[in-house]
XYZ file of C-alpha atoms in Angstrom:
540
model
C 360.190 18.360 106.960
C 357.399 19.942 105.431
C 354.081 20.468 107.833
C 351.754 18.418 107.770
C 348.724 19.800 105.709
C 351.161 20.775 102.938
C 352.941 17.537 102.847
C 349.346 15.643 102.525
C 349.267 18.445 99.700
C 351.964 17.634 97.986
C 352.157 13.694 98.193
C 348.693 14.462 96.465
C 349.897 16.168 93.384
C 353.086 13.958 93.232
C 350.617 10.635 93.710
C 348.670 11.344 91.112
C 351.001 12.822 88.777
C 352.778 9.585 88.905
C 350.151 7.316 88.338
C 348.512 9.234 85.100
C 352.281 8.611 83.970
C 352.391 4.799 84.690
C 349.132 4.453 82.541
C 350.053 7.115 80.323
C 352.971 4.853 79.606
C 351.629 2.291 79.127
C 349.278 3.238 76.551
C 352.448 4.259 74.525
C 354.037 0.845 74.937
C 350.388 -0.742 73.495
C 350.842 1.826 70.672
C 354.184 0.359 69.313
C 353.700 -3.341 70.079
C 350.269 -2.759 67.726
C 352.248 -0.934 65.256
C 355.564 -3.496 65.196
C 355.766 -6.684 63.247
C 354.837 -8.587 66.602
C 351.444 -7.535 66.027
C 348.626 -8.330 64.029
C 346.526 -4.882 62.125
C 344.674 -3.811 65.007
C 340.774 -4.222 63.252
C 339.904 -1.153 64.164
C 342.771 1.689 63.784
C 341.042 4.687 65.754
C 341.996 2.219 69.272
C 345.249 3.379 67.824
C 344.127 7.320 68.055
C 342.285 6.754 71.110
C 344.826 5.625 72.700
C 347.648 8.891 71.445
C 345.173 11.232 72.537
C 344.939 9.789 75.942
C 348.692 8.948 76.029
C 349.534 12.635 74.988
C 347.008 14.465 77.267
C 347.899 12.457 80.353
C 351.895 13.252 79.757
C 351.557 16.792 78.476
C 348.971 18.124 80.566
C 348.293 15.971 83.235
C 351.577 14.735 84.453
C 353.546 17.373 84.401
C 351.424 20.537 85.351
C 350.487 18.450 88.945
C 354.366 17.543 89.026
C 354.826 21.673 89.122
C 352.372 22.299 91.313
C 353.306 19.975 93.940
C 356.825 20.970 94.170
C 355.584 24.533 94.044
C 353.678 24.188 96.608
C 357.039 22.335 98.397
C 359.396 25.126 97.601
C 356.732 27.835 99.105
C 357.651 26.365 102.526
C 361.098 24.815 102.196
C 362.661 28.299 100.212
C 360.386 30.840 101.841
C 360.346 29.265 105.130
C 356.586 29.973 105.742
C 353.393 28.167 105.233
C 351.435 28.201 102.700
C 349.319 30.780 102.357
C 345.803 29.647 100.438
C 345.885 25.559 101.200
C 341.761 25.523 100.588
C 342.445 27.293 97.259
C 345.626 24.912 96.442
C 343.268 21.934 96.961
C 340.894 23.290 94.990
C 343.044 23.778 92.135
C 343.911 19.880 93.009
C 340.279 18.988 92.469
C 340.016 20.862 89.310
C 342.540 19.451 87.922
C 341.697 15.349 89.128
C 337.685 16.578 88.075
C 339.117 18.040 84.387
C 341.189 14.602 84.124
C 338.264 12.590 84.838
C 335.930 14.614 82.451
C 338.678 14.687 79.586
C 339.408 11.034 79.872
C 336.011 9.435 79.762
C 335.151 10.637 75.977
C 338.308 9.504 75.015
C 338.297 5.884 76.224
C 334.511 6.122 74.801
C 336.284 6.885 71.473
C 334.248 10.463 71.261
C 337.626 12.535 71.112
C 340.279 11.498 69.498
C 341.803 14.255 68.140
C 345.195 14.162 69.865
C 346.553 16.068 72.761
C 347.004 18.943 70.303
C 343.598 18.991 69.464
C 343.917 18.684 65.723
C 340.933 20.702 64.039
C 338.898 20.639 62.097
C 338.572 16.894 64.005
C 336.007 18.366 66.781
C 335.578 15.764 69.807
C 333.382 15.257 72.542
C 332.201 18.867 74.198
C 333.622 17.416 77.477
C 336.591 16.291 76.160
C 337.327 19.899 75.978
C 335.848 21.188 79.099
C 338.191 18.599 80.807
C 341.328 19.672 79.691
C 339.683 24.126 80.233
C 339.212 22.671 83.944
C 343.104 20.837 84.391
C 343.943 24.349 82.904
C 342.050 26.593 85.574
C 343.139 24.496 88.209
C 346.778 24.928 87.602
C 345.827 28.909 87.358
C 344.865 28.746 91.090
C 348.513 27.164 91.271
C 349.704 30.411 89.547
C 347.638 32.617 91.634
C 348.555 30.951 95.004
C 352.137 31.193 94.102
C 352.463 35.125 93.161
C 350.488 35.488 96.262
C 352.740 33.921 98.517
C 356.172 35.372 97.194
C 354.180 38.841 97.797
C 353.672 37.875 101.460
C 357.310 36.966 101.842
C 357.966 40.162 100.429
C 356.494 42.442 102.145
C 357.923 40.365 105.107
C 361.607 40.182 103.911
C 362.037 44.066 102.279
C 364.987 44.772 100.219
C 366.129 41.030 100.727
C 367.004 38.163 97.366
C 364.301 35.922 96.858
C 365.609 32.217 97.218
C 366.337 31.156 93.903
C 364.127 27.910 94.145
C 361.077 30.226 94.575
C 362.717 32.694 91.776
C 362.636 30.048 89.315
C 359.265 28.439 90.525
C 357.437 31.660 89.800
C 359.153 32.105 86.381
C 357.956 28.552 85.563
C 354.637 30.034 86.860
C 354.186 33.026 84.638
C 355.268 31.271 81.978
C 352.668 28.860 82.083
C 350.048 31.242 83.157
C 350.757 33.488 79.589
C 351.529 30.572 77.307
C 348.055 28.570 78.053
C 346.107 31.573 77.072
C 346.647 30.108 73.387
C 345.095 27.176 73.546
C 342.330 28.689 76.016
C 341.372 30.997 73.517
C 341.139 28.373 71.110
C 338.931 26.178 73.062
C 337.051 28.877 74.060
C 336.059 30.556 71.026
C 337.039 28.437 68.106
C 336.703 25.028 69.248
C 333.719 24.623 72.007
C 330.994 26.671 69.948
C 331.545 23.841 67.311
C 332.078 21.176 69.462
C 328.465 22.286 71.661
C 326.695 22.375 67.631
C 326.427 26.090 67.308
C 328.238 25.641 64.528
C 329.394 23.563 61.592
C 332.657 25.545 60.659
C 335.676 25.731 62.115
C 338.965 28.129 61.188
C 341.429 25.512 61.406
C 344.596 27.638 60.108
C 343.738 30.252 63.081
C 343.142 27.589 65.316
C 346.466 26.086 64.959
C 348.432 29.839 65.265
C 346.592 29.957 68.638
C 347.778 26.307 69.643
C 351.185 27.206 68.550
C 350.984 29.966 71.320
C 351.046 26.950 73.959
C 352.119 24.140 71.852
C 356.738 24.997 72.128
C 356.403 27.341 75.248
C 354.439 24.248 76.995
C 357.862 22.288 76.841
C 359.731 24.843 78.828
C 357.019 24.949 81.539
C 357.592 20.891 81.602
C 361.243 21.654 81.969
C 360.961 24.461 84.775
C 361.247 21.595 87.913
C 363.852 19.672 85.883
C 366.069 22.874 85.681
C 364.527 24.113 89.369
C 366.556 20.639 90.549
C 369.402 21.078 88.250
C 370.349 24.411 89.902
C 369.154 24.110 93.380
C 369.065 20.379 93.911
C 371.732 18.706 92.844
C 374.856 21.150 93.979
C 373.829 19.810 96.989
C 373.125 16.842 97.001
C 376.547 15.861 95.686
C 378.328 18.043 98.425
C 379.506 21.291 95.960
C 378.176 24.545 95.498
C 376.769 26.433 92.888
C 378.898 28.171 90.593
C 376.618 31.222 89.871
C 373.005 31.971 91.448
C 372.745 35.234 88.878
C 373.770 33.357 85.488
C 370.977 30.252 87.461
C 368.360 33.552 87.589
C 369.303 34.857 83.811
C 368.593 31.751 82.395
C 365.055 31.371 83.932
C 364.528 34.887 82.727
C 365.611 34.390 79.372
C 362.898 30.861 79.092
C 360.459 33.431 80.346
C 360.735 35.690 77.673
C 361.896 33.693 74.935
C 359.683 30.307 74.971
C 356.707 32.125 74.301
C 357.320 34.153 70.549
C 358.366 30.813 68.801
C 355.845 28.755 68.176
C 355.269 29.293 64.504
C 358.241 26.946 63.917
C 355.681 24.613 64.496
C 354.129 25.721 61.200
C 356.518 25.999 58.599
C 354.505 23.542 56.683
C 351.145 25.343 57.199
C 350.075 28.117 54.050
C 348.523 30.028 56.641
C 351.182 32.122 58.073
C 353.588 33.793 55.591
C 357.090 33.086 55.348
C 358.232 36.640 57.244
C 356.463 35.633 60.258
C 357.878 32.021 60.311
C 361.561 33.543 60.061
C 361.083 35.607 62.475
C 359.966 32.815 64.702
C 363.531 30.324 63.556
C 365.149 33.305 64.891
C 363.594 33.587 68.230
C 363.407 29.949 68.581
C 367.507 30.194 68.221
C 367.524 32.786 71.324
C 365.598 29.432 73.243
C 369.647 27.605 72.892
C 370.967 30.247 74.873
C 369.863 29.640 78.191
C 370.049 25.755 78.097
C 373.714 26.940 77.298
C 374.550 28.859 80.082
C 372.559 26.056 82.309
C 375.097 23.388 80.751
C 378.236 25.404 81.677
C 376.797 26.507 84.767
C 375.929 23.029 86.178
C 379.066 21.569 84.889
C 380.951 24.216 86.754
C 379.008 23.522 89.523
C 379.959 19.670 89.669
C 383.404 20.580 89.037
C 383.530 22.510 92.167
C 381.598 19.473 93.623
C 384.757 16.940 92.505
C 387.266 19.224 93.624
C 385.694 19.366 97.148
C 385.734 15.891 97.711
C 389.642 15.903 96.732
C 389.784 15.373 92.869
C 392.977 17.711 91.059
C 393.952 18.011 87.666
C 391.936 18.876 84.614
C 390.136 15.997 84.638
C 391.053 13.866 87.565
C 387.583 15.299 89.636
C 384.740 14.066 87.743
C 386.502 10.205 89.070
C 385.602 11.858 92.719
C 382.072 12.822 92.018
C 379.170 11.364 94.061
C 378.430 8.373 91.169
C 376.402 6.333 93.489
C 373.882 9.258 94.543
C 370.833 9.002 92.231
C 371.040 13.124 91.762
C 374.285 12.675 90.622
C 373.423 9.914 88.204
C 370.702 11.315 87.054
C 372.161 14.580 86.075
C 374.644 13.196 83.945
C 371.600 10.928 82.350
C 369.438 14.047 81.203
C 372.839 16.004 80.381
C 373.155 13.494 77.533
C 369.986 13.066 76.468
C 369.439 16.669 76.385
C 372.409 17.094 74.455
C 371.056 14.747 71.609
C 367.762 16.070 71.868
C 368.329 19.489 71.670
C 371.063 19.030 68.580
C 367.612 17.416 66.704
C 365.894 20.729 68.092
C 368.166 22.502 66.029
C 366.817 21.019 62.992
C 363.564 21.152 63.891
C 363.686 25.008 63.935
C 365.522 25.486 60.402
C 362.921 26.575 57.747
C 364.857 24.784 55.447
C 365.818 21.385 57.020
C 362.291 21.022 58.421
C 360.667 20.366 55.219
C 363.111 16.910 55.142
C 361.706 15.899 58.632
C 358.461 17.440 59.379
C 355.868 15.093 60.661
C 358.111 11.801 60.647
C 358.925 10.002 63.344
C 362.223 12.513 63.635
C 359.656 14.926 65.591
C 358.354 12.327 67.897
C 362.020 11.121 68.828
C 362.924 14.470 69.225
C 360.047 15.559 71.034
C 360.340 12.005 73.554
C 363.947 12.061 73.945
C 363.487 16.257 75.795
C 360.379 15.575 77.465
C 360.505 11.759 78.460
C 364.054 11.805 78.422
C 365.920 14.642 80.183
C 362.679 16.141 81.933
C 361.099 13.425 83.021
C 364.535 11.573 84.756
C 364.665 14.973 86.400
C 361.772 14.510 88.367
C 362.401 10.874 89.185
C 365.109 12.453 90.961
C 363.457 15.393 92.729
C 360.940 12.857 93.788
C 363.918 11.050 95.162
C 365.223 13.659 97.384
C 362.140 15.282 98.496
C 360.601 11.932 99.594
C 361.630 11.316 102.953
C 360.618 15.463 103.699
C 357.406 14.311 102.757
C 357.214 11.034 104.275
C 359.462 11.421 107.237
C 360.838 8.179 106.397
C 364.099 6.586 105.257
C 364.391 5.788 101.498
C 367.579 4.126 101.623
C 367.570 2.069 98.369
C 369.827 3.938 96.279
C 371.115 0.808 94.731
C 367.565 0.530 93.072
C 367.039 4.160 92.261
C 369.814 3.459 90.213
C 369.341 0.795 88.290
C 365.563 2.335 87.914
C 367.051 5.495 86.226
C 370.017 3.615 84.102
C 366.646 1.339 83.016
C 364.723 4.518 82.062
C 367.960 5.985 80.189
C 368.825 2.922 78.004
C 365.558 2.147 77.415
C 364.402 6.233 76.322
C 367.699 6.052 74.199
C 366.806 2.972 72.329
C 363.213 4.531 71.938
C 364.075 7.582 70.171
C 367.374 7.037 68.180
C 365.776 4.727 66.155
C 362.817 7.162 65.351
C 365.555 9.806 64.210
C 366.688 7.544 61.493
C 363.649 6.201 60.296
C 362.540 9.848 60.449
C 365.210 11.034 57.885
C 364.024 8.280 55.449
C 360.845 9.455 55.731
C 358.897 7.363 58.029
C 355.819 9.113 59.158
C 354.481 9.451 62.526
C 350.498 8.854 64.131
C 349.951 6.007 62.025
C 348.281 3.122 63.122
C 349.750 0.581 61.448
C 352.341 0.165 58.326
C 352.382 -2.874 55.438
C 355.555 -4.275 56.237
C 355.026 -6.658 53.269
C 355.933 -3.542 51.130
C 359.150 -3.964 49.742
C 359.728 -0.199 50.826
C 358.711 -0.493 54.367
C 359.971 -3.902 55.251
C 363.485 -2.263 55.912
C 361.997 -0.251 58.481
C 360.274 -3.264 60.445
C 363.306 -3.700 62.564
C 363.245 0.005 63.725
C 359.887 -0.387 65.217
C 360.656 -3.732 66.900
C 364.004 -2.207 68.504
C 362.062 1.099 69.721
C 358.939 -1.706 71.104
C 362.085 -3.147 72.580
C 363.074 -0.059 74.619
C 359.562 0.420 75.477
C 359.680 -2.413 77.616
C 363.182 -0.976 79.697
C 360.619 1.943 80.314
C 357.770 0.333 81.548
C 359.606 -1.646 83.775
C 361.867 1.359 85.091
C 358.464 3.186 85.372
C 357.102 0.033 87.745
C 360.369 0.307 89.647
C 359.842 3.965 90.294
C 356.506 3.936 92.082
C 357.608 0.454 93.584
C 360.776 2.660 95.168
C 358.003 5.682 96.408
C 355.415 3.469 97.581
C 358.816 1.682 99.819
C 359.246 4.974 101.226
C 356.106 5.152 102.948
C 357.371 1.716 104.331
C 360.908 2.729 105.590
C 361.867 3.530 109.028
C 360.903 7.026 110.497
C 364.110 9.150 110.665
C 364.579 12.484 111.973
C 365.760 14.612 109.087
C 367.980 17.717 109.405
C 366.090 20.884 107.796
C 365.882 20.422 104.127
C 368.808 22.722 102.246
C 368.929 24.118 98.441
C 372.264 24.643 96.966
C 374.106 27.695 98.098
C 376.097 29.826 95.718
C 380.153 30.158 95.798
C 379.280 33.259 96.712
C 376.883 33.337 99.272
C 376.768 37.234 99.997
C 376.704 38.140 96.651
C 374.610 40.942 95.702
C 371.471 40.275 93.321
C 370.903 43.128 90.980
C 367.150 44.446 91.494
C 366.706 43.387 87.616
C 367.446 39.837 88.038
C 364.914 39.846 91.821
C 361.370 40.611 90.731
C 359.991 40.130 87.262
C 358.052 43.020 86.214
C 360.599 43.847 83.448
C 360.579 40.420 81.846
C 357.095 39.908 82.228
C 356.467 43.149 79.638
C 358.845 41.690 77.446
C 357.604 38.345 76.944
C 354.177 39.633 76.614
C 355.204 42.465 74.649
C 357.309 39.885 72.165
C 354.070 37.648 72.018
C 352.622 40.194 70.625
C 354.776 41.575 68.150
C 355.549 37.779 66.502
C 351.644 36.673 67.294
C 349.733 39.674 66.887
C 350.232 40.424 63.099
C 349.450 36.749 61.769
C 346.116 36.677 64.212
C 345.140 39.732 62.929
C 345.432 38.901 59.370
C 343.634 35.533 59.860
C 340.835 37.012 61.304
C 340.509 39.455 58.832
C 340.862 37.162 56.319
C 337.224 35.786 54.659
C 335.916 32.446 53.869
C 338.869 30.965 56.154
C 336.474 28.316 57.973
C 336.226 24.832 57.017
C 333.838 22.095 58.099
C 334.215 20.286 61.134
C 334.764 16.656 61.318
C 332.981 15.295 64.082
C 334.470 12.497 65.847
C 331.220 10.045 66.395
């Protein structure tokens, strides 16, 4: 079990996180019943926008940076085996971050900034709309900081020897996240907040948006990071196998960290802005992002295999019948596996030059981007928030029946979300719009799409209830002593590490070197570029 101060620490982050997600959700729910048949025109459609902006900066910033940080701050003692070095400074960053929430969320529900989670320029919101969402961001730096320090300390402690992979992986997400916010830092900073404090009228939007698409795709694999963190040293585990490889686990957490980040322009392939060489070279890049969810797939399945085999199954097939079905990790897995699969076949539309322009900004893109980031991520850390809970409680939460049927709920109901979407998305359909004339004879087809996708809004705001009913039971359950808390260990244990794939230096240089060759060139041009600024539209 964790010591006290840092379990306080993390129960904190994971508290929190999960409660900006409840509201978060339902705020999307709202958004579809007003948009569906059900529903009456809602007389007033920027409720609509208010309500997206604070549904997409709770769940993209919010949520899921506190969800890293508290299981960072878990793995620091649980992998490394020490405490954690800096607690002042991690709660700190904690207040930052629930100070930043507070100050981005007020303007919005006062209807002074909505402009979406992605900031949408030239719209220019409330000032402290966007000094909220600078503070969430420097809070999750101390994260960063806090975590580089204390792998150094274990370091310089444990010379010559592997870092645990948990910790390996946690400071890849880390870095990651610490290089790909710069983007939309520098566009608060100097493009967005001089406007937004009336120093002045204009606004580069086109330059704007190249800097957002810094963050906006390499944002997605730091949401990922503690959904992969469990797939690899989690689950193995908890199912009773092994894992099949702890270097191809360490290659593919290098390859995120290099890759995630020079991408982003796929974003654009709509925008004039950035030429067509640059957005190539982008689709390419963005291809080299399949590769490590590949080698996770085969590497995970491999692992289970050996899991099945363990606990007696033979044949080709005949093990996956002896795997661990009941066990919520087990479950789960098997959940994201599929909706990652469907998600990231739509991905590899999304990053086509030429099959975007059929899909870009329909609904496609917001089934796409759900079914990754509410789908596969977020069941993931349902079920790291299962198995960590008692470690942080020191209680029993023995109600695996229900931690089923909460994550079957979530996966039926993010399924009939988001396939819908994809459909209405190839016809067309567009996306952020508050309402639609279903009287039209052209749009009444599509009426039914939105009441099916209202429909499995519903499965996920009650598997979302059920989820902090189950963590708020575990603070209920009987106290249990608990045997000390185990990643998955490799086949082969004593395996040697190669020094490339144990410290990050090298990969660091290339993704920052790679930003720059993909980002540098379009930046440079912009800003070089005259009469580029446009005026700002002030949300009053």
């Amino acid at each position: 079990m964790l010591n006290v101060p840092n379990r306080r620490l993390v129960l904190a982050h994971f508290w929190l996180a999960f409660l900006a997600f409840f509201l978060a959700l339902c705020l999307g729910e709202w958004q579809m019943y007003i948009r569906s048949p059900l529903s009456q025109w809602i007389g007033d459609p920027e409720l609509y926008y208010r309500s997206v902006t604070a549904h997409g900066s709770a769940m993209g910033y919010v949520f899921p940076t506190l969800v890293a940080m508290g299981f960072g701050y878990a793995i620091v003692e649980l992998a490394l085996k020490q405490a954690l070095i800096g607690l002042r400074w991690a709660w700190t960053g904690y207040a930052l971050v629930v100070l930043g929430t507070v100050t981005a969320m007020v303007p919005v529900a006062l209807g002074k900034a909505s402009v979406l989670y992605t900031f949408y320029p030239p719209l220019i919101g409330s000032v402290f709309y966007y000094l909220g969402v600078v503070l969430v961001v420097v809070g999750s730096w101390v994260w960063v900081a806090l975590m580089a320090i204390n792998l150094r300390a274990w370091r310089r402690a444990h010379p010559g020897e592997t870092v645990p992979l948990a910790m390996f992986a946690n400071n890849a997400g880390a870095y990651l996240w610490a290089w790909t916010s710069v983007g939309a830092a520098i566009e608060i900073l100097f493009l967005i907040l001089p406007v937004a404090a009336g120093f002045k009228t204009t606004i580069d939007a086109g330059l704007a948006r190249v800097f957002f698409s810094w963050t906006l795709h390499a944002i997605v694999y730091f949401w990922l990071m503690p959904a992969y963190i469990a797939f690899y040293t989690l689950v193995p585990r908890a199912i009773g196998g092994r894992l099949y490889s702890d270097a191809m686990a360490r290659i593919s957490f290098i390859l995120f960290l290099v890759f995630s980040m020079p991408i982003g322009v796929h974003h654009l392939f709509q925008d004039p802005q950035v030429g067509s060489g640059v957005k190539f070279l982008h689709a390419v890049f963005t291809g080299m992002v399949s590769v490590p969810t590949l080698l996770t797939i085969f590497t995970i399945c491999a692992s289970v295999e050996i899991a099945g085999r363990l606990r007696g199954g033979t044949g080709k097939f005949a093990w996956i019948a002896r795997l661990p079905w009941k066990n919520p990790l087990m479950l789960a897995l098997a959940l994201s596996f599929i909706m990652l699969g469907f998600g990231g076949a739509g991905g590899l539309i999304n990053m086509s030059y030429q099959l975007d322009f059929a899909i870009h900004n329909t609904q496609w893109i917001t089934g796409h981007f759900h079914l990754i980031f509410g789908g596969a991520i977020v069941i993931m850390y349902f079920a790291l928030a299962y198995d960590l809970w008692p470690h942080l409680t020191g209680r029993a939460l023995d109600v695996w029946p229900l931690m089923r049927i909460q994550l079957w709920l979530w996966f039926i109901g993010m399924m009939v979300l988001t396939l819908p979407w994809h459909w209405v998305g190839i016809l067309g359909m567009p996306r952020r719009m508050a309402y639609y004339d279903y009287s039209n004879p052209d749009l009444a087809p599509l009426s039914l799409s939105v009441i099916i996708t209202f429909s499995g809004g519903l499965l996920l705001l009650a598997s979302g209830l059920l989820f902090l009913w189950i963590l708020f039971r575990g603070h209920q359950g009987a106290m249990q002593p608990l045997p000390p808390f185990r990643f998955s260990a490799p086949v082969q244990a004593a395996a040697r590490i190669p020094a490339a794939l144990n410290g990050f230096a090298l990969w660091l240089a290339l993704m920052i070197g790679l930003s720059v060759i993909n980002y540098g060139f379009p930046i440079a041009q912009l800003i070089n570029t005259p009469n580029t600024a446009v005026p700002a539209v002030p949300i009053r």
